mmCIF file of C-alpha atoms and ligand atoms in Angstrom:
data_model
loop_
_atom_site.group_PDB
_atom_site.id
_atom_site.type_symbol
_atom_site.label_atom_id
_atom_site.label_comp_id
_atom_site.label_asym_id
_atom_site.label_seq_id
_atom_site.Cartn_x
_atom_site.Cartn_y
_atom_site.Cartn_z
ATOM 1 C CA MET K 1 144.634 0.661 150.858
ATOM 2 C CA THR K 2 142.198 1.369 153.652
ATOM 3 C CA THR K 3 143.088 4.825 154.926
ATOM 4 C CA THR K 4 143.752 8.224 153.457
ATOM 5 C CA THR K 5 145.232 11.497 154.619
ATOM 6 C CA ARG K 6 142.395 13.357 152.887
ATOM 7 C CA PRO K 7 139.691 14.456 155.368
ATOM 8 C CA LEU K 8 136.418 12.753 154.516
ATOM 9 C CA ARG K 9 134.138 14.717 156.809
ATOM 10 C CA PRO K 10 132.270 17.447 154.957
ATOM 11 C CA THR K 11 132.740 21.022 156.094
ATOM 12 C CA ASP K 12 129.838 23.444 156.457
ATOM 13 C CA ARG K 13 128.078 23.499 153.088
ATOM 14 C CA GLU K 14 127.389 27.232 152.905
ATOM 15 C CA ASP K 15 130.765 28.182 154.325
ATOM 16 C CA ILE K 16 132.693 26.217 151.701
ATOM 17 C CA ALA K 17 130.401 27.435 148.895
ATOM 18 C CA GLN K 18 130.980 31.060 149.931
ATOM 19 C CA ARG K 19 134.733 30.495 149.858
ATOM 20 C CA LEU K 20 134.472 28.945 146.383
ATOM 21 C CA LEU K 21 132.351 31.862 145.154
ATOM 22 C CA ARG K 22 134.876 34.395 146.505
ATOM 23 C CA SER K 23 137.698 32.517 144.819
ATOM 24 C CA SER K 24 135.712 32.408 141.544
ATOM 25 C CA ALA K 25 135.185 36.180 141.714
ATOM 26 C CA LYS K 26 138.955 36.692 142.083
ATOM 27 C CA ALA K 27 140.353 34.070 139.708
ATOM 28 C CA SER K 28 138.094 33.175 136.781
ATOM 29 C CA TYR K 29 139.396 33.456 133.234
ATOM 30 C CA ASN K 30 138.036 34.008 129.776
ATOM 31 C CA PRO K 31 140.079 31.664 127.575
ATOM 32 C CA LEU K 32 139.127 33.639 124.455
ATOM 33 C CA THR K 33 141.136 36.627 125.696
ATOM 34 C CA GLU K 34 143.581 34.972 128.148
ATOM 35 C CA ILE K 35 145.114 32.622 125.587
ATOM 36 C CA ASP K 36 147.056 33.635 122.501
ATOM 37 C CA TRP K 37 145.143 31.772 119.786
ATOM 38 C CA GLU K 38 147.005 33.520 116.957
ATOM 39 C CA ARG K 39 150.344 31.940 117.786
ATOM 40 C CA PRO K 40 151.047 29.007 115.454
ATOM 41 C CA VAL K 41 151.559 25.558 116.992
ATOM 42 C CA GLY K 42 155.041 24.385 115.993
ATOM 43 C CA LYS K 43 155.886 20.834 114.997
ATOM 44 C CA ASP K 44 159.026 20.747 117.159
ATOM 45 C CA ASN K 45 157.378 20.063 120.508
ATOM 46 C CA TYR K 46 155.480 17.227 122.040
ATOM 47 C CA ALA K 47 151.945 18.137 123.114
ATOM 48 C CA MET K 48 152.167 15.773 126.089
ATOM 49 C CA PRO K 49 155.131 14.054 127.752
ATOM 50 C CA PRO K 50 156.159 11.192 125.411
ATOM 51 C CA HIS K 51 155.817 8.580 128.181
ATOM 52 C CA ARG K 52 152.093 9.472 128.396
ATOM 53 C CA VAL K 53 151.415 8.719 124.720
ATOM 54 C CA SER K 54 149.359 5.513 124.541
ATOM 55 C CA LEU K 55 151.824 3.584 122.365
ATOM 56 C CA TYR K 56 154.973 4.620 124.252
ATOM 57 C CA GLY K 57 157.311 1.668 124.726
ATOM 58 C CA THR K 58 155.603 -0.608 122.181
ATOM 59 C CA PRO K 59 157.156 -1.959 118.925
ATOM 60 C CA LEU K 60 154.744 0.358 117.038
ATOM 61 C CA TRP K 61 156.213 3.345 118.905
ATOM 62 C CA ASP K 62 159.742 2.171 118.073
ATOM 63 C CA GLY K 63 158.773 2.128 114.401
ATOM 64 C CA LEU K 64 157.642 5.772 114.351
ATOM 65 C CA THR K 65 159.932 8.669 113.488
ATOM 66 C CA GLU K 66 160.367 11.454 116.042
ATOM 67 C CA ALA K 67 158.115 13.698 113.926
ATOM 68 C CA GLN K 68 155.385 11.021 113.861
ATOM 69 C CA ARG K 69 155.613 10.566 117.634
ATOM 70 C CA LYS K 70 155.140 14.315 118.142
ATOM 71 C CA GLU K 71 152.220 14.320 115.731
ATOM 72 C CA LEU K 72 150.662 11.392 117.607
ATOM 73 C CA SER K 73 151.030 13.347 120.875
ATOM 74 C CA ARG K 74 149.091 16.271 119.293
ATOM 75 C CA GLN K 75 146.357 13.968 118.037
ATOM 76 C CA GLU K 76 146.048 12.167 121.381
ATOM 77 C CA ILE K 77 145.850 15.373 123.438
ATOM 78 C CA ALA K 78 143.169 16.628 121.017
ATOM 79 C CA SER K 79 141.264 13.372 121.468
ATOM 80 C CA ILE K 80 141.512 13.760 125.256
ATOM 81 C CA ALA K 81 140.235 17.362 124.924
ATOM 82 C CA ASN K 82 137.282 15.960 122.988
ATOM 83 C CA ILE K 83 136.524 13.575 125.856
ATOM 84 C CA GLY K 84 136.835 16.625 128.138
ATOM 85 C CA ILE K 85 134.113 18.407 126.151
ATOM 86 C CA TRP K 86 131.937 15.282 126.155
ATOM 87 C CA PHE K 87 132.153 15.004 129.883
ATOM 88 C CA GLU K 88 131.797 18.719 130.600
ATOM 89 C CA THR K 89 128.589 18.695 128.546
ATOM 90 C CA ILE K 90 127.315 15.762 130.613
ATOM 91 C CA LEU K 91 128.361 17.537 133.810
ATOM 92 C CA MET K 92 126.647 20.809 132.874
ATOM 93 C CA GLN K 93 123.355 18.968 132.456
ATOM 94 C CA MET K 94 123.835 17.088 135.735
ATOM 95 C CA LEU K 95 124.566 20.353 137.583
ATOM 96 C CA ILE K 96 121.487 22.001 136.096
ATOM 97 C CA ARG K 97 119.397 19.042 137.287
ATOM 98 C CA HIS K 98 121.073 19.339 140.704
ATOM 99 C CA ALA K 99 120.191 23.059 140.923
ATOM 100 C CA TYR K 100 116.645 22.535 139.601
ATOM 101 C CA ASP K 101 115.309 21.109 142.847
ATOM 102 C CA ARG K 102 117.184 23.390 145.218
ATOM 103 C CA ASP K 103 117.028 26.896 146.681
ATOM 104 C CA PRO K 104 118.868 29.293 144.318
ATOM 105 C CA THR K 105 119.427 31.826 147.105
ATOM 106 C CA THR K 106 121.831 29.415 148.836
ATOM 107 C CA SER K 107 125.537 29.785 148.131
ATOM 108 C CA HIS K 108 125.976 26.123 147.259
ATOM 109 C CA VAL K 109 123.382 26.323 144.461
ATOM 110 C CA GLN K 110 124.931 29.582 143.243
ATOM 111 C CA TYR K 111 128.240 27.780 143.105
ATOM 112 C CA SER K 112 126.626 25.087 140.968
ATOM 113 C CA TYR K 113 125.566 27.776 138.464
ATOM 114 C CA THR K 114 129.055 29.311 138.627
ATOM 115 C CA GLU K 115 130.620 25.959 137.779
ATOM 116 C CA ILE K 116 128.290 25.531 134.799
ATOM 117 C CA GLY K 117 129.577 28.904 133.529
ATOM 118 C CA ASP K 118 133.193 27.732 133.952
ATOM 119 C CA GLU K 119 132.506 24.513 132.048
ATOM 120 C CA CYS K 120 130.875 26.435 129.181
ATOM 121 C CA ARG K 121 134.072 28.444 128.736
ATOM 122 C CA HIS K 122 136.251 25.337 129.070
ATOM 123 C CA SER K 123 134.362 23.477 126.362
ATOM 124 C CA VAL K 124 134.818 26.375 123.921
ATOM 125 C CA MET K 125 138.512 26.489 124.895
ATOM 126 C CA PHE K 126 138.971 22.754 124.285
ATOM 127 C CA ALA K 127 137.166 22.987 120.954
ATOM 128 C CA LYS K 128 139.493 25.777 119.777
ATOM 129 C CA PHE K 129 142.450 23.807 121.119
ATOM 130 C CA ILE K 130 141.490 20.728 119.049
ATOM 131 C CA ARG K 131 141.543 22.850 115.877
ATOM 132 C CA LYS K 132 144.912 24.357 116.804
ATOM 133 C CA MET K 133 146.365 20.873 117.246
ATOM 134 C CA GLY K 134 145.395 20.163 113.646
ATOM 135 C CA ALA K 135 143.003 17.423 114.716
ATOM 136 C CA PRO K 136 139.489 16.637 113.544
ATOM 137 C CA HIS K 137 136.470 16.144 115.765
ATOM 138 C CA TYR K 138 137.036 12.572 116.878
ATOM 139 C CA ARG K 139 133.452 11.434 117.135
ATOM 140 C CA LEU K 140 132.633 9.105 120.004
ATOM 141 C CA ASP K 141 131.352 5.649 119.185
ATOM 142 C CA PRO K 142 127.573 5.168 119.489
ATOM 143 C CA ALA K 143 127.831 2.960 122.618
ATOM 144 C CA ALA K 144 129.702 5.606 124.638
ATOM 145 C CA ARG K 145 127.450 8.380 123.345
ATOM 146 C CA SER K 146 124.332 6.446 124.333
ATOM 147 C CA LEU K 147 125.755 5.668 127.747
ATOM 148 C CA GLY K 148 126.507 9.381 128.254
ATOM 149 C CA ARG K 149 122.986 10.311 127.177
ATOM 150 C CA VAL K 150 121.420 7.915 129.696
ATOM 151 C CA PHE K 151 123.854 8.796 132.460
ATOM 152 C CA LYS K 152 123.364 12.574 132.259
ATOM 153 C CA THR K 153 119.611 12.031 132.458
ATOM 154 C CA ILE K 154 119.369 9.587 135.351
ATOM 155 C CA SER K 155 122.438 10.095 137.567
ATOM 156 C CA ASN K 156 121.706 10.470 141.280
ATOM 157 C CA GLY K 157 123.598 12.865 143.596
ATOM 158 C CA PRO K 158 126.510 10.549 144.466
ATOM 159 C CA LEU K 159 126.929 9.545 140.803
ATOM 160 C CA THR K 160 126.849 13.144 139.576
ATOM 161 C CA PHE K 161 129.620 14.205 141.919
ATOM 162 C CA SER K 162 131.715 11.023 141.866
ATOM 163 C CA ALA K 163 131.736 10.911 138.052
ATOM 164 C CA ALA K 164 132.601 14.629 137.969
ATOM 165 C CA LEU K 165 135.402 14.059 140.425
ATOM 166 C CA PHE K 166 136.742 11.091 138.458
ATOM 167 C CA VAL K 167 137.063 12.944 135.148
ATOM 168 C CA GLU K 168 138.275 16.171 136.779
ATOM 169 C CA GLU K 169 140.969 14.366 138.783
ATOM 170 C CA LEU K 170 142.083 12.477 135.664
ATOM 171 C CA LEU K 171 142.527 15.659 133.630
ATOM 172 C CA ASP K 172 144.067 17.448 136.606
ATOM 173 C CA GLN K 173 146.847 14.871 136.944
ATOM 174 C CA MET K 174 147.624 15.044 133.222
ATOM 175 C CA GLN K 175 147.509 18.811 133.031
ATOM 176 C CA ARG K 176 149.590 19.469 136.137
ATOM 177 C CA GLU K 177 152.329 17.274 134.704
ATOM 178 C CA ALA K 178 152.152 18.895 131.244
ATOM 179 C CA MET K 179 152.132 22.502 132.483
ATOM 180 C CA ALA K 180 155.343 21.933 134.454
ATOM 181 C CA ASP K 181 157.189 20.329 131.518
ATOM 182 C CA GLU K 182 159.108 22.834 129.384
ATOM 183 C CA ARG K 183 159.376 20.378 126.479
ATOM 184 C CA ILE K 184 155.631 20.646 125.957
ATOM 185 C CA ASP K 185 153.997 22.906 123.382
ATOM 186 C CA PRO K 186 153.185 26.366 124.926
ATOM 187 C CA LEU K 187 149.487 26.322 123.914
ATOM 188 C CA THR K 188 148.940 22.981 125.674
ATOM 189 C CA ARG K 189 150.584 24.372 128.796
ATOM 190 C CA ALA K 190 148.519 27.597 128.724
ATOM 191 C CA VAL K 191 145.258 25.641 128.378
ATOM 192 C CA ALA K 192 146.357 23.289 131.164
ATOM 193 C CA ARG K 193 147.207 26.164 133.534
ATOM 194 C CA LEU K 194 143.856 27.879 133.078
ATOM 195 C CA HIS K 195 141.921 24.639 133.469
ATOM 196 C CA VAL K 196 143.837 23.449 136.540
ATOM 197 C CA THR K 197 143.130 26.747 138.363
ATOM 198 C CA GLU K 198 139.362 26.639 137.899
ATOM 199 C CA GLU K 199 139.056 22.867 138.284
ATOM 200 C CA ALA K 200 140.617 22.976 141.763
ATOM 201 C CA ARG K 201 137.391 24.630 142.931
ATOM 202 C CA HIS K 202 135.194 22.163 141.044
ATOM 203 C CA MET K 203 136.955 19.199 142.625
ATOM 204 C CA ARG K 204 136.562 20.676 146.093
ATOM 205 C CA TYR K 205 132.857 21.225 145.472
ATOM 206 C CA ALA K 206 132.335 17.711 144.051
ATOM 207 C CA ARG K 207 134.233 16.085 146.933
ATOM 208 C CA GLU K 208 132.246 18.004 149.541
ATOM 209 C CA GLU K 209 128.892 17.190 147.925
ATOM 210 C CA LEU K 210 129.856 13.534 147.490
ATOM 211 C CA ILE K 211 131.006 12.883 151.043
ATOM 212 C CA ARG K 212 127.940 14.689 152.399
ATOM 213 C CA ASP K 213 125.517 12.659 150.311
ATOM 214 C CA TRP K 214 127.103 9.193 150.220
ATOM 215 C CA PRO K 215 126.731 8.203 153.913
ATOM 216 C CA ARG K 216 123.007 9.072 153.770
ATOM 217 C CA ARG K 217 122.295 6.583 150.987
ATOM 218 C CA GLY K 218 120.966 3.086 151.644
ATOM 219 C CA PRO K 219 122.752 -0.155 150.696
ATOM 220 C CA VAL K 220 120.860 -0.669 147.420
ATOM 221 C CA THR K 221 121.631 2.838 146.114
ATOM 222 C CA ARG K 222 125.232 2.459 147.199
ATOM 223 C CA ALA K 223 125.678 -0.895 145.442
ATOM 224 C CA TYR K 224 124.062 0.479 142.270
ATOM 225 C CA SER K 225 126.127 3.690 142.369
ATOM 226 C CA ARG K 226 129.391 1.795 142.875
ATOM 227 C CA LEU K 227 128.713 -0.325 139.814
ATOM 228 C CA VAL K 228 127.579 2.537 137.573
ATOM 229 C CA LEU K 229 130.559 4.683 138.606
ATOM 230 C CA ALA K 230 132.914 1.786 137.762
ATOM 231 C CA VAL K 231 131.340 1.395 134.301
ATOM 232 C CA VAL K 232 131.529 5.154 133.653
ATOM 233 C CA ALA K 233 135.183 5.221 134.754
ATOM 234 C CA ALA K 234 136.068 2.191 132.608
ATOM 235 C CA ILE K 235 134.343 3.493 129.467
ATOM 236 C CA SER K 236 135.516 7.093 129.704
ATOM 237 C CA SER K 237 139.139 6.094 130.357
ATOM 238 C CA ASP K 238 139.042 3.558 127.511
ATOM 239 C CA ARG K 239 137.851 6.270 125.090
ATOM 240 C CA LEU K 240 140.581 8.808 125.914
ATOM 241 C CA VAL K 241 142.486 8.003 122.720
ATOM 242 C CA HIS K 242 140.319 7.673 119.626
ATOM 243 C CA PRO K 243 141.675 5.076 117.157
ATOM 244 C CA GLY K 244 141.562 7.766 114.452
ATOM 245 C CA CYS K 245 144.665 9.291 116.118
ATOM 246 C CA TYR K 246 146.717 6.293 115.000
ATOM 247 C CA ALA K 247 145.541 6.548 111.408
ATOM 248 C CA ARG K 248 146.859 10.150 111.322
ATOM 249 C CA VAL K 249 150.419 8.817 111.717
ATOM 250 C CA GLY K 250 149.965 5.999 109.227
ATOM 251 C CA LEU K 251 149.196 3.168 111.664
ATOM 252 C CA ASP K 252 146.397 0.666 111.403
ATOM 253 C CA PRO K 253 143.844 2.047 113.913
ATOM 254 C CA GLU K 254 142.577 -1.302 115.202
ATOM 255 C CA GLN K 255 146.016 -2.865 115.488
ATOM 256 C CA ALA K 256 147.313 0.228 117.310
ATOM 257 C CA ARG K 257 144.299 0.322 119.636
ATOM 258 C CA ARG K 258 144.895 -3.309 120.606
ATOM 259 C CA ALA K 259 148.583 -2.544 121.213
ATOM 260 C CA ALA K 260 147.660 0.440 123.430
ATOM 261 C CA ARG K 261 145.177 -1.582 125.467
ATOM 262 C CA ARG K 262 147.862 -4.191 126.170
ATOM 263 C CA ASN K 263 150.624 -1.626 126.723
ATOM 264 C CA PRO K 264 151.785 -1.739 130.380
ATOM 265 C CA HIS K 265 153.110 1.853 130.095
ATOM 266 C CA TRP K 266 149.681 3.125 129.051
ATOM 267 C CA ARG K 267 147.937 1.114 131.755
ATOM 268 C CA ALA K 268 150.383 2.511 134.327
ATOM 269 C CA SER K 269 149.653 6.021 133.038
ATOM 270 C CA LYS K 270 145.914 5.477 133.460
ATOM 271 C CA THR K 271 146.464 4.231 137.010
ATOM 272 C CA TRP K 272 148.557 7.317 137.655
ATOM 273 C CA PHE K 273 145.959 9.682 136.149
ATOM 274 C CA ALA K 274 143.251 8.088 138.317
ATOM 275 C CA ARG K 275 145.212 7.859 141.570
ATOM 276 C CA GLN K 276 143.679 10.828 143.426
ATOM 277 C CA ALA K 277 140.150 9.825 142.497
ATOM 278 C CA VAL K 278 140.859 6.218 143.501
ATOM 279 C CA GLU K 279 142.191 7.399 146.861
ATOM 280 C CA THR K 280 139.027 9.409 147.572
ATOM 281 C CA PHE K 281 136.641 6.670 146.398
ATOM 282 C CA THR K 282 138.483 3.964 148.342
ATOM 283 C CA ALA K 283 138.290 6.019 151.531
ATOM 284 C CA ALA K 284 134.591 6.728 150.920
ATOM 285 C CA GLY K 285 133.828 3.021 150.360
ATOM 286 C CA MET K 286 132.932 3.419 146.684
ATOM 287 C CA LEU K 287 135.440 0.921 145.311
ATOM 288 C CA SER K 288 134.465 -2.272 147.078
ATOM 289 C CA GLY K 289 132.728 -5.420 145.828
ATOM 290 C CA PRO K 290 132.325 -6.247 142.116
ATOM 291 C CA ALA K 291 132.987 -2.605 141.203
ATOM 292 C CA ARG K 292 136.602 -3.051 142.214
ATOM 293 C CA TYR K 293 137.037 -5.770 139.609
ATOM 294 C CA ILE K 294 135.862 -3.357 136.874
ATOM 295 C CA TRP K 295 138.268 -0.650 138.058
ATOM 296 C CA ARG K 296 141.144 -3.140 138.047
ATOM 297 C CA LYS K 297 140.260 -4.584 134.627
ATOM 298 C CA ALA K 298 140.176 -1.042 133.213
ATOM 299 C CA GLY K 299 143.763 -0.502 134.371
ATOM 300 C CA LEU K 300 142.677 2.220 136.806
ATOM 301 C CA ILE K 301 144.016 0.407 139.851
ATOM 302 C CA GLY K 302 146.763 -2.154 140.143
ATOM 303 C CA TYR K 303 149.558 -0.641 138.030
ATOM 304 C CA GLY K 304 151.725 1.312 140.444
ATOM 305 C CA GLY K 305 148.499 2.274 142.177
ATOM 306 C CA PRO K 306 147.375 1.571 145.717
ATOM 307 C CA ASP K 307 147.313 -2.199 145.162
ATOM 308 C CA ALA K 308 150.673 -2.505 143.452
HETATM 309 FE FE1 LIG V 401 136.432 22.038 132.903
HETATM 310 FE FE1 LIG V 402 135.112 21.029 136.092
#
């Protein structure tokens, strides 16, 4: 794929930031009061479409009862929410660093602060959601945690906004599908609806900042940023489902994780979740060279994606 229908020229920075601020003033939500947290989560529904569960289509999936499959969907969506919190925490720090060096009277810096406020509320929402799904805190492995710690401290402008865009686009694809599916548990759909609304602004902001900054960078920074983005994308997408989810339905966690990694349905889902981000990065020239190999190996391109 070499072209895209998405415009890659940035619009006026202050003009777009003012529009985003006006939209935030009109449509921002407090999940603590917008969402009915008292309503019990029933066991009758899936918490994500069954074909998006990581083991769907495998012999392990065939061996589960319908109740176990639904339970696995609740555990996996809770694990994904945990990754959401991890990344939002990283993003909040990156946005604070972004604002630190800039003029706070400009609209684009004020939008950065506004987005940090949104992400604070989202992380509390996801944390409450995890509890309601009956899931524990699935703690990230030390390697991913260390990578996140380094990344949030040293990311440059293009990495801050490309990594933000990657994770936001991934969740956006999942949540748009879930909120339109009436088979899905109502709490999952309510959380998805709220998040999708506010994230649309974040993705616009990230895309604008990225395509403004990227062409100004020299070849060394670009090569470095392409590689680091690919590693971040590969690691964060690999950690979406914590192996502890499988243990909750009586499966061997390591055996199930291996089955998920090999599962063509799960790889196709990851390609599908990543497709908008891949389209933007391809058009911007962020997916070329050795980085492309990492994206492909991670199952983020090549399964029903632009190269299929
Ligand atoms: Fe968010
Ligand atoms: Fe966001």
